[in-house]
Amino acid sequence: MQRLQLAEGAPEGLEVWRLSLDLNAPVADEDDRLLSRAEWQRAQRLRRHADVVRAVATRAALRRLLSAHTGIAPEKLVFTQNAYGKPALENAGGPAFNVSHSGHVALIALAPGGAVGVDIERCRSEAELAPLQGLVLSPSEQLDHALPFMERWVVKEAVLKALGLGIADHLRALSITSSLGPPDTYHLEHSLPVSSPLQAWPLPAPSGYAAALGYAKSYVKSNVQNERYSTNF
C-alpha cells in the first residue's frame, strides 16, 4: 500500500492510499478475517473471483488504515450509513473516508474532518465514451474540450461521492474546468444542493487510468429525497 503525494493546495490532513491488487491470487486469509459477517457475505455474492479479491482486499486495507487513526482493532470497527447510504464510522471521532477501485488498482481517501471522495477509472476509447457524454457533461462542458472526458468523469464522481449525493442524478449539475489559480486543481461550478465550497484535485494514477480527489471542508445538504449514494464496496 502506497501513500500518494497530493497537490500542493490540498488541505493538511488529507490522505490517499493506493493498493495494487493481484486479482488472480486467492483471497488472503489475513484480509478475510478482518471483515464483518455482513461484509463477507456481500463479497461472496460477487460472481467473479477478481471482484471478490478486489472487494475484500480494499475493505481490509480500509479497516487497517482506520484502525491506525482510531486505535481500535481493525476487526472491531463498526460502520454505519447516513440516510443516503454513505458509509461512515459509527465512532464519530474517526476520520471521514471513501474508497474506489477499478481494474487492479484501489484508492482509499481519509480526511480528519469534512467530506472526502475519491474515484479511479480505467480509461476507455473515445468511441466507447461518446454515447455517455450527453449523460455526464453539463451543457457548458459539451462546448469546452480543454479536458479529456475521463478526467472530468472521475472529478465529478469524486466530488459527488464526497457529498453522498446520488451520482447519476447530479453529474450534469457539476461543471469541471482547469483552474486559472493554483496548479494541479480544478475549477468547479455547480447547482448542487450544498452550501460549502467544493475542491478537487487530480491524483497520480497508473498508465491507462484516471483518478481524482474531491473534498468539502463542511457543508449543509439541502432537502434531497429518493437518492442513493453510489460507491465501491
C-alpha positions as YAML, in Angstrom:
chain: A
units: angstrom
residues:
- id: 1
  name: MET
  ca: [0.00, 0.00, 0.00]
- id: 2
  name: GLN
  ca: [1.45, 3.36, -1.06]
- id: 3
  name: ARG
  ca: [0.55, 6.80, 0.23]
- id: 4
  name: LEU
  ca: [0.18, 9.23, -2.66]
- id: 5
  name: GLN
  ca: [1.63, 12.71, -2.74]
- id: 6
  name: LEU
  ca: [-1.23, 15.20, -3.07]
- id: 7
  name: ALA
  ca: [-1.34, 18.52, -4.88]
- id: 8
  name: GLU
  ca: [0.30, 21.42, -3.07]
- id: 9
  name: GLY
  ca: [-3.03, 23.14, -2.36]
- id: 10
  name: ALA
  ca: [-4.70, 20.11, -0.74]
- id: 11
  name: PRO
  ca: [-5.68, 20.72, 2.91]
- id: 12
  name: GLU
  ca: [-3.41, 19.36, 5.60]
- id: 13
  name: GLY
  ca: [-4.50, 16.00, 6.95]
- id: 14
  name: LEU
  ca: [-5.93, 14.56, 3.73]
- id: 15
  name: GLU
  ca: [-4.52, 11.14, 2.87]
- id: 16
  name: VAL
  ca: [-4.89, 8.98, -0.22]
- id: 17
  name: TRP
  ca: [-3.51, 5.45, -0.33]
- id: 18
  name: ARG
  ca: [-3.13, 3.26, -3.41]
- id: 19
  name: LEU
  ca: [-3.29, -0.53, -3.49]
- id: 20
  name: SER
  ca: [-2.04, -2.68, -6.35]
- id: 21
  name: LEU
  ca: [-4.14, -5.84, -6.45]
- id: 22
  name: ASP
  ca: [-3.32, -9.32, -7.74]
- id: 23
  name: LEU
  ca: [-6.74, -10.34, -8.99]
- id: 24
  name: ASN
  ca: [-5.65, -13.90, -9.78]
- id: 25
  name: ALA
  ca: [-4.44, -14.64, -6.26]
- id: 26
  name: PRO
  ca: [-6.66, -16.33, -3.66]
- id: 27
  name: VAL
  ca: [-8.33, -14.12, -1.08]
- id: 28
  name: ALA
  ca: [-5.76, -13.50, 1.66]
- id: 29
  name: ASP
  ca: [-6.70, -15.09, 4.98]
- id: 30
  name: GLU
  ca: [-5.35, -12.07, 6.86]
- id: 31
  name: ASP
  ca: [-7.77, -9.87, 4.90]
- id: 32
  name: ASP
  ca: [-10.75, -12.20, 5.08]
- id: 33
  name: ARG
  ca: [-10.73, -12.44, 8.87]
- id: 34
  name: LEU
  ca: [-10.90, -8.66, 9.32]
- id: 35
  name: LEU
  ca: [-14.30, -8.34, 7.62]
- id: 36
  name: SER
  ca: [-17.61, -8.38, 9.46]
- id: 37
  name: ARG
  ca: [-20.04, -11.16, 8.64]
- id: 38
  name: ALA
  ca: [-22.16, -8.75, 6.55]
- id: 39
  name: GLU
  ca: [-19.10, -7.60, 4.58]
- id: 40
  name: TRP
  ca: [-18.01, -11.18, 3.98]
- id: 41
  name: GLN
  ca: [-21.47, -12.19, 2.78]
- id: 42
  name: ARG
  ca: [-21.60, -9.20, 0.46]
- id: 43
  name: ALA
  ca: [-18.25, -10.14, -1.05]
- id: 44
  name: GLN
  ca: [-19.29, -13.75, -1.54]
- id: 45
  name: ARG
  ca: [-22.28, -12.66, -3.60]
- id: 46
  name: LEU
  ca: [-19.92, -11.32, -6.25]
- id: 47
  name: ARG
  ca: [-19.68, -13.75, -9.14]
- id: 48
  name: ARG
  ca: [-16.16, -13.13, -10.43]
- id: 49
  name: HIS
  ca: [-13.14, -14.12, -8.35]
- id: 50
  name: ALA
  ca: [-11.39, -10.88, -9.30]
- id: 51
  name: ASP
  ca: [-14.30, -8.87, -7.87]
- id: 52
  name: VAL
  ca: [-14.14, -10.83, -4.59]
- id: 53
  name: VAL
  ca: [-10.39, -10.24, -4.25]
- id: 54
  name: ARG
  ca: [-10.81, -6.54, -5.07]
- id: 55
  name: ALA
  ca: [-13.63, -6.07, -2.55]
- id: 56
  name: VAL
  ca: [-12.06, -7.99, 0.33]
- id: 57
  name: ALA
  ca: [-8.57, -6.53, -0.08]
- id: 58
  name: THR
  ca: [-9.87, -2.97, -0.29]
- id: 59
  name: ARG
  ca: [-12.14, -3.32, 2.73]
- id: 60
  name: ALA
  ca: [-9.40, -4.94, 4.80]
- id: 61
  name: ALA
  ca: [-6.96, -2.17, 3.87]
- id: 62
  name: LEU
  ca: [-9.55, 0.45, 4.82]
- id: 63
  name: ARG
  ca: [-10.03, -1.22, 8.21]
- id: 64
  name: ARG
  ca: [-6.28, -1.24, 8.84]
- id: 65
  name: LEU
  ca: [-5.94, 2.44, 7.99]
- id: 66
  name: LEU
  ca: [-8.90, 3.43, 10.14]
- id: 67
  name: SER
  ca: [-7.54, 1.30, 12.98]
- id: 68
  name: ALA
  ca: [-4.25, 3.23, 12.83]
- id: 69
  name: HIS
  ca: [-6.19, 6.50, 13.20]
- id: 70
  name: THR
  ca: [-8.61, 5.41, 15.91]
- id: 71
  name: GLY
  ca: [-6.64, 2.89, 17.96]
- id: 72
  name: ILE
  ca: [-9.49, 0.39, 17.57]
- id: 73
  name: ALA
  ca: [-8.63, -3.10, 16.30]
- id: 74
  name: PRO
  ca: [-9.50, -3.31, 12.58]
- id: 75
  name: GLU
  ca: [-11.88, -6.23, 13.00]
- id: 76
  name: LYS
  ca: [-13.78, -4.38, 15.76]
- id: 77
  name: LEU
  ca: [-14.59, -1.25, 13.76]
- id: 78
  name: VAL
  ca: [-18.30, -0.74, 13.16]
- id: 79
  name: PHE
  ca: [-19.69, 1.11, 10.15]
- id: 80
  name: THR
  ca: [-22.96, 2.93, 9.74]
- id: 81
  name: GLN
  ca: [-24.71, 4.73, 6.87]
- id: 82
  name: ASN
  ca: [-26.42, 8.07, 6.58]
- id: 83
  name: ALA
  ca: [-29.90, 8.50, 5.10]
- id: 84
  name: TYR
  ca: [-28.43, 8.36, 1.59]
- id: 85
  name: GLY
  ca: [-26.37, 5.23, 2.17]
- id: 86
  name: LYS
  ca: [-22.93, 6.85, 2.51]
- id: 87
  name: PRO
  ca: [-20.80, 4.80, 4.91]
- id: 88
  name: ALA
  ca: [-19.04, 6.24, 7.95]
- id: 89
  name: LEU
  ca: [-17.52, 5.01, 11.18]
- id: 90
  name: GLU
  ca: [-20.03, 4.57, 13.97]
- id: 91
  name: ASN
  ca: [-17.50, 6.31, 16.20]
- id: 92
  name: ALA
  ca: [-17.92, 9.96, 15.20]
- id: 93
  name: GLY
  ca: [-14.34, 10.65, 16.29]
- id: 94
  name: GLY
  ca: [-12.85, 8.74, 13.38]
- id: 95
  name: PRO
  ca: [-11.84, 10.22, 10.03]
- id: 96
  name: ALA
  ca: [-14.12, 10.58, 7.04]
- id: 97
  name: PHE
  ca: [-13.24, 8.11, 4.29]
- id: 98
  name: ASN
  ca: [-14.04, 6.97, 0.79]
- id: 99
  name: VAL
  ca: [-12.84, 4.15, -1.46]
- id: 100
  name: SER
  ca: [-12.75, 3.43, -5.17]
- id: 101
  name: HIS
  ca: [-11.38, 0.59, -7.25]
- id: 102
  name: SER
  ca: [-11.06, -0.23, -10.91]
- id: 103
  name: GLY
  ca: [-9.09, -2.97, -12.60]
- id: 104
  name: HIS
  ca: [-6.10, -3.90, -10.45]
- id: 105
  name: VAL
  ca: [-5.96, -0.59, -8.55]
- id: 106
  name: ALA
  ca: [-7.80, 0.64, -5.45]
- id: 107
  name: LEU
  ca: [-7.72, 4.03, -3.72]
- id: 108
  name: ILE
  ca: [-8.62, 4.90, -0.14]
- id: 109
  name: ALA
  ca: [-9.05, 8.54, 0.92]
- id: 110
  name: LEU
  ca: [-9.11, 9.73, 4.55]
- id: 111
  name: ALA
  ca: [-9.88, 13.18, 5.95]
- id: 112
  name: PRO
  ca: [-9.76, 14.39, 9.57]
- id: 113
  name: GLY
  ca: [-12.97, 16.37, 9.02]
- id: 114
  name: GLY
  ca: [-15.41, 17.46, 6.35]
- id: 115
  name: ALA
  ca: [-16.35, 15.18, 3.47]
- id: 116
  name: VAL
  ca: [-13.98, 13.36, 1.12]
- id: 117
  name: GLY
  ca: [-14.48, 11.39, -2.07]
- id: 118
  name: VAL
  ca: [-12.16, 9.56, -4.44]
- id: 119
  name: ASP
  ca: [-12.58, 7.93, -7.81]
- id: 120
  name: ILE
  ca: [-10.40, 5.91, -10.17]
- id: 121
  name: GLU
  ca: [-11.47, 4.55, -13.53]
- id: 122
  name: ARG
  ca: [-9.80, 2.58, -16.26]
- id: 123
  name: CYS
  ca: [-9.66, 4.73, -19.38]
- id: 124
  name: ARG
  ca: [-11.79, 3.77, -22.37]
- id: 125
  name: SER
  ca: [-11.67, 4.74, -26.01]
- id: 126
  name: GLU
  ca: [-13.32, 7.95, -27.18]
- id: 127
  name: ALA
  ca: [-15.65, 5.92, -29.40]
- id: 128
  name: GLU
  ca: [-16.85, 3.90, -26.41]
- id: 129
  name: LEU
  ca: [-17.37, 7.03, -24.32]
- id: 130
  name: ALA
  ca: [-19.14, 9.13, -26.95]
- id: 131
  name: PRO
  ca: [-22.69, 7.92, -26.10]
- id: 132
  name: LEU
  ca: [-22.14, 8.89, -22.44]
- id: 133
  name: GLN
  ca: [-21.19, 12.50, -22.98]
- id: 134
  name: GLY
  ca: [-24.74, 13.81, -23.04]
- id: 135
  name: LEU
  ca: [-25.48, 11.97, -19.77]
- id: 136
  name: VAL
  ca: [-22.34, 13.11, -17.95]
- id: 137
  name: LEU
  ca: [-21.30, 16.52, -19.28]
- id: 138
  name: SER
  ca: [-23.07, 19.80, -18.49]
- id: 139
  name: PRO
  ca: [-24.10, 21.99, -21.45]
- id: 140
  name: SER
  ca: [-21.06, 24.24, -20.95]
- id: 141
  name: GLU
  ca: [-18.70, 21.24, -20.78]
- id: 142
  name: GLN
  ca: [-20.03, 19.90, -24.08]
- id: 143
  name: LEU
  ca: [-18.73, 23.09, -25.69]
- id: 144
  name: ASP
  ca: [-15.38, 23.01, -23.87]
- id: 145
  name: HIS
  ca: [-12.90, 20.35, -24.97]
- id: 146
  name: ALA
  ca: [-9.97, 21.51, -22.84]
- id: 147
  name: LEU
  ca: [-10.16, 18.46, -20.54]
- id: 148
  name: PRO
  ca: [-10.48, 14.80, -21.55]
- id: 149
  name: PHE
  ca: [-13.86, 13.23, -20.86]
- id: 150
  name: MET
  ca: [-12.45, 10.63, -18.45]
- id: 151
  name: GLU
  ca: [-10.73, 13.33, -16.42]
- id: 152
  name: ARG
  ca: [-13.99, 15.22, -15.97]
- id: 153
  name: TRP
  ca: [-15.81, 12.00, -15.15]
- id: 154
  name: VAL
  ca: [-13.54, 10.99, -12.25]
- id: 155
  name: VAL
  ca: [-13.64, 14.51, -10.80]
- id: 156
  name: LYS
  ca: [-17.44, 14.54, -10.86]
- id: 157
  name: GLU
  ca: [-17.62, 11.11, -9.24]
- id: 158
  name: ALA
  ca: [-15.11, 12.06, -6.53]
- id: 159
  name: VAL
  ca: [-16.97, 15.26, -5.62]
- id: 160
  name: LEU
  ca: [-20.42, 13.65, -5.63]
- id: 161
  name: LYS
  ca: [-19.16, 10.70, -3.59]
- id: 162
  name: ALA
  ca: [-17.74, 13.14, -1.04]
- id: 163
  name: LEU
  ca: [-21.14, 14.78, -0.69]
- id: 164
  name: GLY
  ca: [-23.03, 11.49, -0.58]
- id: 165
  name: LEU
  ca: [-25.39, 12.55, -3.35]
- id: 166
  name: GLY
  ca: [-26.95, 10.26, -5.92]
- id: 167
  name: ILE
  ca: [-24.33, 10.33, -8.64]
- id: 168
  name: ALA
  ca: [-26.39, 9.63, -11.76]
- id: 169
  name: ASP
  ca: [-28.87, 12.40, -10.95]
- id: 170
  name: HIS
  ca: [-26.24, 15.12, -10.45]
- id: 171
  name: LEU
  ca: [-23.45, 14.57, -12.97]
- id: 172
  name: ARG
  ca: [-24.67, 17.33, -15.29]
- id: 173
  name: ALA
  ca: [-25.18, 19.76, -12.38]
- id: 174
  name: LEU
  ca: [-21.40, 19.94, -11.88]
- id: 175
  name: SER
  ca: [-19.03, 21.52, -14.39]
- id: 176
  name: ILE
  ca: [-15.27, 20.93, -14.31]
- id: 177
  name: THR
  ca: [-12.66, 23.15, -15.92]
- id: 178
  name: SER
  ca: [-8.93, 23.64, -15.47]
- id: 179
  name: SER
  ca: [-8.17, 26.14, -12.71]
- id: 180
  name: LEU
  ca: [-6.67, 29.52, -13.55]
- id: 181
  name: GLY
  ca: [-5.43, 29.72, -9.95]
- id: 182
  name: PRO
  ca: [-3.30, 27.16, -8.09]
- id: 183
  name: PRO
  ca: [-1.78, 24.42, -10.27]
- id: 184
  name: ASP
  ca: [-2.99, 20.82, -10.07]
- id: 185
  name: THR
  ca: [-6.50, 21.79, -9.06]
- id: 186
  name: TYR
  ca: [-9.86, 22.21, -10.79]
- id: 187
  name: HIS
  ca: [-12.40, 25.00, -11.05]
- id: 188
  name: LEU
  ca: [-15.87, 23.74, -10.11]
- id: 189
  name: GLU
  ca: [-19.22, 25.32, -10.94]
- id: 190
  name: HIS
  ca: [-22.42, 23.64, -9.82]
- id: 191
  name: SER
  ca: [-26.09, 23.81, -8.94]
- id: 192
  name: LEU
  ca: [-25.81, 21.08, -6.33]
- id: 193
  name: PRO
  ca: [-27.93, 21.22, -3.14]
- id: 194
  name: VAL
  ca: [-24.96, 22.11, -0.90]
- id: 195
  name: SER
  ca: [-23.71, 25.32, 0.65]
- id: 196
  name: SER
  ca: [-19.99, 24.71, 1.01]
- id: 197
  name: PRO
  ca: [-17.07, 25.48, -1.30]
- id: 198
  name: LEU
  ca: [-16.01, 22.32, -3.12]
- id: 199
  name: GLN
  ca: [-12.46, 21.41, -4.09]
- id: 200
  name: ALA
  ca: [-10.96, 18.75, -6.35]
- id: 201
  name: TRP
  ca: [-7.50, 17.68, -7.46]
- id: 202
  name: PRO
  ca: [-6.08, 15.14, -9.90]
- id: 203
  name: LEU
  ca: [-4.39, 12.09, -8.41]
- id: 204
  name: PRO
  ca: [-1.39, 10.22, -9.79]
- id: 205
  name: ALA
  ca: [-2.61, 7.03, -11.44]
- id: 206
  name: PRO
  ca: [-1.02, 4.13, -13.32]
- id: 207
  name: SER
  ca: [-0.91, 4.30, -17.11]
- id: 208
  name: GLY
  ca: [-4.38, 3.70, -18.54]
- id: 209
  name: TYR
  ca: [-6.24, 5.04, -15.50]
- id: 210
  name: ALA
  ca: [-7.63, 8.42, -14.41]
- id: 211
  name: ALA
  ca: [-8.17, 9.40, -10.77]
- id: 212
  name: ALA
  ca: [-9.31, 12.39, -8.72]
- id: 213
  name: LEU
  ca: [-9.94, 13.53, -5.15]
- id: 214
  name: GLY
  ca: [-12.92, 15.63, -4.03]
- id: 215
  name: TYR
  ca: [-13.34, 17.48, -0.73]
- id: 216
  name: ALA
  ca: [-15.72, 19.76, 1.16]
- id: 217
  name: LYS
  ca: [-14.46, 21.13, 4.48]
- id: 218
  name: SER
  ca: [-18.02, 21.36, 5.78]
- id: 219
  name: TYR
  ca: [-21.39, 21.54, 4.11]
- id: 220
  name: VAL
  ca: [-25.12, 21.58, 4.73]
- id: 221
  name: LYS
  ca: [-27.15, 19.44, 2.40]
- id: 222
  name: SER
  ca: [-30.49, 20.65, 1.14]
- id: 223
  name: ASN
  ca: [-33.60, 18.50, 1.41]
- id: 224
  name: VAL
  ca: [-32.89, 15.92, -1.29]
- id: 225
  name: GLN
  ca: [-35.05, 12.82, -1.44]
- id: 226
  name: ASN
  ca: [-35.13, 9.47, -3.22]
- id: 227
  name: GLU
  ca: [-31.44, 9.33, -3.95]
- id: 228
  name: ARG
  ca: [-29.00, 6.51, -3.50]
- id: 229
  name: TYR
  ca: [-25.35, 7.07, -2.73]
- id: 230
  name: SER
  ca: [-23.11, 5.17, -5.09]
- id: 231
  name: THR
  ca: [-19.70, 3.90, -4.06]
- id: 232
  name: ASN
  ca: [-17.43, 0.94, -4.35]
- id: 233
  name: PHE
  ca: [-17.57, -1.79, -1.69]
...
